[in-house]
Amino acid sequence: SLPLHLREEVLLTSEQAVIDNLPPDLAAEARALRTRYMIRMPPPREQAPPRERSNDSLRQARHQIRQFAKRHETLDNEDEPILTDDNIITLFKLLYLSKNKSRSHLFNIFTILCKRKCYSKVIIQCIANILSGEPNNSNGAPVLFRLFGEPPAAMFSLCRTPSNYIQNSVLQRMMDLVHYLLHDDKTLTMMAEQEVNDKKQVALLYLFELLGDDRIKSNPNVLSQLVSLLHSSMAYFARTLAAFKEALSTFNKMIEELEKKSQRTPAEEKTLKKLNHKVSKLESDEAILRSTTNAFITEESIKVVGDTLTSRNCPVKAAKYAVRLINNMCLLNPDCRPDILQKLADLARAEGKGIATSLRSSPSEEKTVKIYKNQMQLETRFCRLITTYTAILKAAVSELQQAQRVLEANEMDTSDIQTQIESVHVLSDYQFDYVWEALQYFMRHTEIKPSSPDFARLIPLVEAFFSFQSIFVHEESEEEDMLVKRMDLQTPTTGTPVGRIEKFLEDNRDILNEVVRNNPHLLDESLSLFITKYPRFVDFDNKRTWFKKALAKDRDHVGAHRGVLRMSVRREHIFVDAFFNVRQRTAEELKQRLNVHFQGEEGADAGGLTRAFFLVLSREMFNPNYALFTRSADRLYQPNAYSYINSEHLEYFQFVARVIAMAVYNNQLLDCFFTRSFYKHILGKKITYHDIESVDPDLYKNLKWMLENDITDIIDTNFTARVDEFGKHKVIELREDGENIAVTNENKHEYVKLRTELSMTTQIKKQLESFLSAFYEIIPRRLISIFNPEELELLISGLPEFDVEDLKKNTDYYGYNPDDEVIEWFWKWVESLNQNDRALFLQFVTGTSKVPLDGFQGLMGMHGVQKFNIHRVDDPHLLPTAHTCFNQLDLSAFESEEQLRKSMYIAIREGSSGFMII
């Protein structure tokens, strides 16, 4: 008489003694309920023992090899099979239930059964037969066109005419099972060895063949899953092969060391014998692995993977896995690289012809959505082929060059290696010039906007261009000497690969930068060549975006985002206090978020104090009492050649470098402007005699006249220079025995070069080395070198111009309206300020007297970007106050314009430094 849910709860929760006293029918019902409940409950999970973490590569390799060896052990002592083939086929029939809640349990059962050879052969054969879609197969595996419980309409909508065209849901269910089984390495090895059809194909090779099956290609999800599981399978074999190489290399070194000994102890003899036995066993297992992989890395499998990349229906996910799959195939069988490269090259040539024709079609031609879609698919396939070809070719060339270096170190002949390097280049550097020329034609004759379909077409083609050209641009090794003195490279002619790249970049700079601006991640991927090798063609905003992203990655890498660098300083002694605070910190600590406290002030740092710290400190760095910098003719700062009068000058230069680097790292601005030559030293750029103009204008005029005129019988000088050192004249030889070498019309260029190096580099070499070594600890040279001197100045000091209209556009009002009388008086007062007062005003309301790089729209506050905002204060007798952490000005409702002007002047001139809590 109880409700059903209460009846079940009573029968489930009653004690066993109560159940035993119930009538037989109720007792049977209670036992049935409890049995069903126990089946539904998952078994208690055992806590896995903690894994031992080790960085010992040999131990990891030996573990991988032991796992591989276990999978090849024969199970001679297996019991008689408990299940028959019909039982296994029944399990397959259960997989056809459309709403199978026990599917995971079934997958677990198949995994357990596959651990025994007698079952794994039947299971693998059944899977192959079901995927083949043939209703009549040798072992009776059930092949149905749809899952049980699915409406027939679903079958008819997806299943067209072929009799073996099974429904997508069936394919998906089988792929789920295969993916689950391949997590077990023993099953994976069995699928690499067991033949499944009359063609004598092993199961893995049959899976490769399925990539070309129309049923698979028409289902993006199944295609992606199939390519993914093939990739993971190849990755497993590649890891195992790498483990064999690691172990063999280690053991061979140990054997070599033991064999070098003229006399060995009995223990060493025993060890040597064991090592030789291990090497022999490893070589045997490695041979087995290679023969196993060679069974499915064939010309046929290479073809189907290549065709997958060019398939019209290939989704992005499947293409990504296909690229990785090809790379793993090359790792397993390097001999197949030429075939793969040739296949990719042939496909790329075929796609390239269609692209060139499409790009040269009339821009005014009306194009439907379908035409645009087909064109974009064509260009995307071309990009996939080029990027994959590039990755495989670079890997092959890298391995060959490494082998070449080993031979050169042993003074052996490298001609064979060089021949192999040349042979792997299937495509020449001018192979796709017709595609790039068509692309240029398209960009010149088409009005391209970021929102247009034509703009989307550009992205894969631009990616393909940079990826392909990266093959022919050689990497330059970074020089150890921080003071770069290399000469500028001659401008490449357009006939060379580099010359063609530069011409293409110069002609299409605006469009390429617009592509990067809308897709900034490309600079980290396919367009990395653009930012690393040709940064002069990249716009400053794109450089800065990439630079900030690179610094953020570096901050995450060192864990600096989790820490806070606290610094307490006295405002009147900020240079000395900051010097001792910074000197005792490591570079990683200085990358942490800075929190500043000014002693004797009550301000709490939420961003404003940090800005003030950098601003005040940057001004104090140029205090003449420290003798670190001198002013140039154009009022810019240059390291002082005679700073050694300060005994700690080199440590101070390191400190200054760290402060500037910290400011750049934390996106803070400094009130410091250096000479172009000093910026060039930071960037690693070549110094020229033109840079002397700002330091010594008279010397610059003399050197310029010398280069532009014939000096024969006019100038009588030699390779020496006279310098004034604290009132004493000193003669310095520019080269060995320079006093006896006259400057002539023939060697005047050398004289100008040496004289420039003396003034701009040699005299301040120690100062520069101290500065640069500390600067590069925080900001790597490879990152900062993408800028030019003008851009670096903007990065450090912000925009020098104050645009009042820009500030108006980026101001929020609270309690006021833009057309209120007080607000109009305020802006009239701002417009009347001179440059110095404007800087004081900015410092008063934002904590810095400099404008952010991208104008006032990039003004930073406590919570990131925060506009300048004005808040109403009703009391007209209060002076204006500011909250620099929020870029906030509290402006009283003054009764007259004169009162506002007087109050604002008092505020900015008396309150522009120092922080108090009001």
mmCIF file with all atom_site columns, N, CA, C and O in Angstrom, residues 18 110 117 149 282 303 310 330 554 564 573 673 699 725 743 787 809 819 825 852 892 895:
data_model
loop_
_atom_site.group_PDB
_atom_site.id
_atom_site.type_symbol
_atom_site.label_atom_id
_atom_site.label_alt_id
_atom_site.label_comp_id
_atom_site.label_asym_id
_atom_site.label_entity_id
_atom_site.label_seq_id
_atom_site.pdbx_PDB_ins_code
_atom_site.Cartn_x
_atom_site.Cartn_y
_atom_site.Cartn_z
_atom_site.occupancy
_atom_site.B_iso_or_equiv
_atom_site.pdbx_formal_charge
_atom_site.auth_seq_id
_atom_site.auth_comp_id
_atom_site.auth_asym_id
_atom_site.auth_atom_id
_atom_site.pdbx_PDB_model_num
ATOM 1  N N  . VAL A 1 18  ? 15.036 -8.326  8.997   1.00 0.00 ? 18  VAL A N  1
ATOM 2  C CA . VAL A 1 18  ? 13.678 -7.912  8.619   1.00 0.00 ? 18  VAL A CA 1
ATOM 3  C C  . VAL A 1 18  ? 13.282 -8.546  7.298   1.00 0.00 ? 18  VAL A C  1
ATOM 4  O O  . VAL A 1 18  ? 12.150 -9.024  7.130   1.00 0.00 ? 18  VAL A O  1
ATOM 5  N N  . PHE A 1 110 ? 35.896 -5.572  -23.744 1.00 0.00 ? 110 PHE A N  1
ATOM 6  C CA . PHE A 1 110 ? 36.703 -5.804  -24.948 1.00 0.00 ? 110 PHE A CA 1
ATOM 7  C C  . PHE A 1 110 ? 38.188 -5.562  -24.667 1.00 0.00 ? 110 PHE A C  1
ATOM 8  O O  . PHE A 1 110 ? 39.050 -6.285  -25.174 1.00 0.00 ? 110 PHE A O  1
ATOM 9  N N  . LYS A 1 117 ? 45.604 -13.353 -26.707 1.00 0.00 ? 117 LYS A N  1
ATOM 10 C CA . LYS A 1 117 ? 45.694 -13.474 -28.163 1.00 0.00 ? 117 LYS A CA 1
ATOM 11 C C  . LYS A 1 117 ? 44.508 -14.199 -28.763 1.00 0.00 ? 117 LYS A C  1
ATOM 12 O O  . LYS A 1 117 ? 44.050 -13.871 -29.857 1.00 0.00 ? 117 LYS A O  1
ATOM 13 N N  . GLY A 1 149 ? 16.986 0.810   -32.349 1.00 0.00 ? 149 GLY A N  1
ATOM 14 C CA . GLY A 1 149 ? 16.292 1.869   -31.631 1.00 0.00 ? 149 GLY A CA 1
ATOM 15 C C  . GLY A 1 149 ? 16.304 3.195   -32.344 1.00 0.00 ? 149 GLY A C  1
ATOM 16 O O  . GLY A 1 149 ? 15.645 4.131   -31.904 1.00 0.00 ? 149 GLY A O  1
ATOM 17 N N  . LEU A 1 282 ? 68.470 -5.260  -27.160 1.00 0.00 ? 282 LEU A N  1
ATOM 18 C CA . LEU A 1 282 ? 67.849 -4.021  -27.615 1.00 0.00 ? 282 LEU A CA 1
ATOM 19 C C  . LEU A 1 282 ? 67.863 -3.909  -29.129 1.00 0.00 ? 282 LEU A C  1
ATOM 20 O O  . LEU A 1 282 ? 66.880 -3.482  -29.738 1.00 0.00 ? 282 LEU A O  1
ATOM 21 N N  . LYS A 1 303 ? 49.934 7.920   -49.473 1.00 0.00 ? 303 LYS A N  1
ATOM 22 C CA . LYS A 1 303 ? 49.019 8.530   -50.444 1.00 0.00 ? 303 LYS A CA 1
ATOM 23 C C  . LYS A 1 303 ? 47.707 8.942   -49.786 1.00 0.00 ? 303 LYS A C  1
ATOM 24 O O  . LYS A 1 303 ? 47.221 10.067  -49.989 1.00 0.00 ? 303 LYS A O  1
ATOM 25 N N  . THR A 1 310 ? 44.134 17.229  -48.633 1.00 0.00 ? 310 THR A N  1
ATOM 26 C CA . THR A 1 310 ? 43.538 17.989  -49.737 1.00 0.00 ? 310 THR A CA 1
ATOM 27 C C  . THR A 1 310 ? 42.053 17.694  -49.920 1.00 0.00 ? 310 THR A C  1
ATOM 28 O O  . THR A 1 310 ? 41.457 18.167  -50.873 1.00 0.00 ? 310 THR A O  1
ATOM 29 N N  . CYS A 1 330 ? 57.451 10.016  -40.623 1.00 0.00 ? 330 CYS A N  1
ATOM 30 C CA . CYS A 1 330 ? 58.825 10.316  -41.038 1.00 0.00 ? 330 CYS A CA 1
ATOM 31 C C  . CYS A 1 330 ? 59.831 9.966   -39.952 1.00 0.00 ? 330 CYS A C  1
ATOM 32 O O  . CYS A 1 330 ? 60.945 9.527   -40.243 1.00 0.00 ? 330 CYS A O  1
ATOM 33 N N  . ASP A 1 554 ? 57.008 34.784  -20.889 1.00 0.00 ? 554 ASP A N  1
ATOM 34 C CA . ASP A 1 554 ? 58.207 34.690  -20.061 1.00 0.00 ? 554 ASP A CA 1
ATOM 35 C C  . ASP A 1 554 ? 57.856 34.812  -18.582 1.00 0.00 ? 554 ASP A C  1
ATOM 36 O O  . ASP A 1 554 ? 58.396 34.087  -17.742 1.00 0.00 ? 554 ASP A O  1
ATOM 37 N N  . VAL A 1 564 ? 55.120 38.987  -5.620  1.00 0.00 ? 564 VAL A N  1
ATOM 38 C CA . VAL A 1 564 ? 55.074 40.447  -5.517  1.00 0.00 ? 564 VAL A CA 1
ATOM 39 C C  . VAL A 1 564 ? 56.426 40.917  -5.010  1.00 0.00 ? 564 VAL A C  1
ATOM 40 O O  . VAL A 1 564 ? 56.943 40.403  -4.011  1.00 0.00 ? 564 VAL A O  1
ATOM 41 N N  . HIS A 1 573 ? 65.683 60.114  -1.217  1.00 0.00 ? 573 HIS A N  1
ATOM 42 C CA . HIS A 1 573 ? 66.879 59.286  -1.434  1.00 0.00 ? 573 HIS A CA 1
ATOM 43 C C  . HIS A 1 573 ? 66.518 58.074  -2.310  1.00 0.00 ? 573 HIS A C  1
ATOM 44 O O  . HIS A 1 573 ? 66.998 56.975  -2.083  1.00 0.00 ? 573 HIS A O  1
ATOM 45 N N  . PHE A 1 673 ? 65.194 60.234  -22.138 1.00 0.00 ? 673 PHE A N  1
ATOM 46 C CA . PHE A 1 673 ? 65.362 60.177  -23.586 1.00 0.00 ? 673 PHE A CA 1
ATOM 47 C C  . PHE A 1 673 ? 66.857 60.098  -23.886 1.00 0.00 ? 673 PHE A C  1
ATOM 48 O O  . PHE A 1 673 ? 67.630 60.964  -23.462 1.00 0.00 ? 673 PHE A O  1
ATOM 49 N N  . LEU A 1 699 ? 82.536 67.236  -35.205 1.00 0.00 ? 699 LEU A N  1
ATOM 50 C CA . LEU A 1 699 ? 83.218 66.041  -35.719 1.00 0.00 ? 699 LEU A CA 1
ATOM 51 C C  . LEU A 1 699 ? 82.416 65.413  -36.848 1.00 0.00 ? 699 LEU A C  1
ATOM 52 O O  . LEU A 1 699 ? 82.981 64.961  -37.860 1.00 0.00 ? 699 LEU A O  1
ATOM 53 N N  . GLU A 1 725 ? 90.648 64.578  -21.583 1.00 0.00 ? 725 GLU A N  1
ATOM 54 C CA . GLU A 1 725 ? 90.274 63.807  -20.412 1.00 0.00 ? 725 GLU A CA 1
ATOM 55 C C  . GLU A 1 725 ? 90.586 64.635  -19.165 1.00 0.00 ? 725 GLU A C  1
ATOM 56 O O  . GLU A 1 725 ? 91.733 64.715  -18.713 1.00 0.00 ? 725 GLU A O  1
ATOM 57 N N  . VAL A 1 743 ? 96.079 59.258  -43.426 1.00 0.00 ? 743 VAL A N  1
ATOM 58 C CA . VAL A 1 743 ? 94.723 59.084  -43.975 1.00 0.00 ? 743 VAL A CA 1
ATOM 59 C C  . VAL A 1 743 ? 94.736 59.591  -45.404 1.00 0.00 ? 743 VAL A C  1
ATOM 60 O O  . VAL A 1 743 ? 95.094 60.741  -45.671 1.00 0.00 ? 743 VAL A O  1
ATOM 61 N N  . PHE A 1 787 ? 62.572 46.072  -32.554 1.00 0.00 ? 787 PHE A N  1
ATOM 62 C CA . PHE A 1 787 ? 62.235 47.488  -32.685 1.00 0.00 ? 787 PHE A CA 1
ATOM 63 C C  . PHE A 1 787 ? 63.383 48.257  -33.339 1.00 0.00 ? 787 PHE A C  1
ATOM 64 O O  . PHE A 1 787 ? 64.522 47.790  -33.375 1.00 0.00 ? 787 PHE A O  1
ATOM 65 N N  . LYS A 1 809 ? 38.206 63.008  -25.708 1.00 0.00 ? 809 LYS A N  1
ATOM 66 C CA . LYS A 1 809 ? 37.459 61.868  -26.255 1.00 0.00 ? 809 LYS A CA 1
ATOM 67 C C  . LYS A 1 809 ? 37.500 60.666  -25.318 1.00 0.00 ? 809 LYS A C  1
ATOM 68 O O  . LYS A 1 809 ? 36.621 59.804  -25.368 1.00 0.00 ? 809 LYS A O  1
ATOM 69 N N  . ASP A 1 819 ? 28.780 69.239  -21.289 1.00 0.00 ? 819 ASP A N  1
ATOM 70 C CA . ASP A 1 819 ? 28.453 70.624  -21.622 1.00 0.00 ? 819 ASP A CA 1
ATOM 71 C C  . ASP A 1 819 ? 28.206 71.491  -20.393 1.00 0.00 ? 819 ASP A C  1
ATOM 72 O O  . ASP A 1 819 ? 27.745 72.629  -20.504 1.00 0.00 ? 819 ASP A O  1
ATOM 73 N N  . TRP A 1 825 ? 35.017 75.330  -18.490 1.00 0.00 ? 825 TRP A N  1
ATOM 74 C CA . TRP A 1 825 ? 36.117 76.105  -17.913 1.00 0.00 ? 825 TRP A CA 1
ATOM 75 C C  . TRP A 1 825 ? 37.376 75.247  -17.758 1.00 0.00 ? 825 TRP A C  1
ATOM 76 O O  . TRP A 1 825 ? 38.483 75.698  -18.018 1.00 0.00 ? 825 TRP A O  1
ATOM 77 N N  . PRO A 1 852 ? 50.539 57.466  -22.794 1.00 0.00 ? 852 PRO A N  1
ATOM 78 C CA . PRO A 1 852 ? 50.729 56.078  -23.224 1.00 0.00 ? 852 PRO A CA 1
ATOM 79 C C  . PRO A 1 852 ? 50.969 55.977  -24.726 1.00 0.00 ? 852 PRO A C  1
ATOM 80 O O  . PRO A 1 852 ? 50.640 56.887  -25.499 1.00 0.00 ? 852 PRO A O  1
ATOM 81 N N  . SER A 1 892 ? 35.823 70.232  -7.864  1.00 0.00 ? 892 SER A N  1
ATOM 82 C CA . SER A 1 892 ? 34.747 70.952  -7.151  1.00 0.00 ? 892 SER A CA 1
ATOM 83 C C  . SER A 1 892 ? 33.881 71.754  -8.130  1.00 0.00 ? 892 SER A C  1
ATOM 84 O O  . SER A 1 892 ? 34.334 72.145  -9.206  1.00 0.00 ? 892 SER A O  1
ATOM 85 N N  . GLU A 1 895 ? 32.531 78.327  -8.512  1.00 0.00 ? 895 GLU A N  1
ATOM 86 C CA . GLU A 1 895 ? 31.538 79.342  -8.847  1.00 0.00 ? 895 GLU A CA 1
ATOM 87 C C  . GLU A 1 895 ? 31.994 80.271  -9.959  1.00 0.00 ? 895 GLU A C  1
ATOM 88 O O  . GLU A 1 895 ? 31.180 81.000  -10.533 1.00 0.00 ? 895 GLU A O  1
#
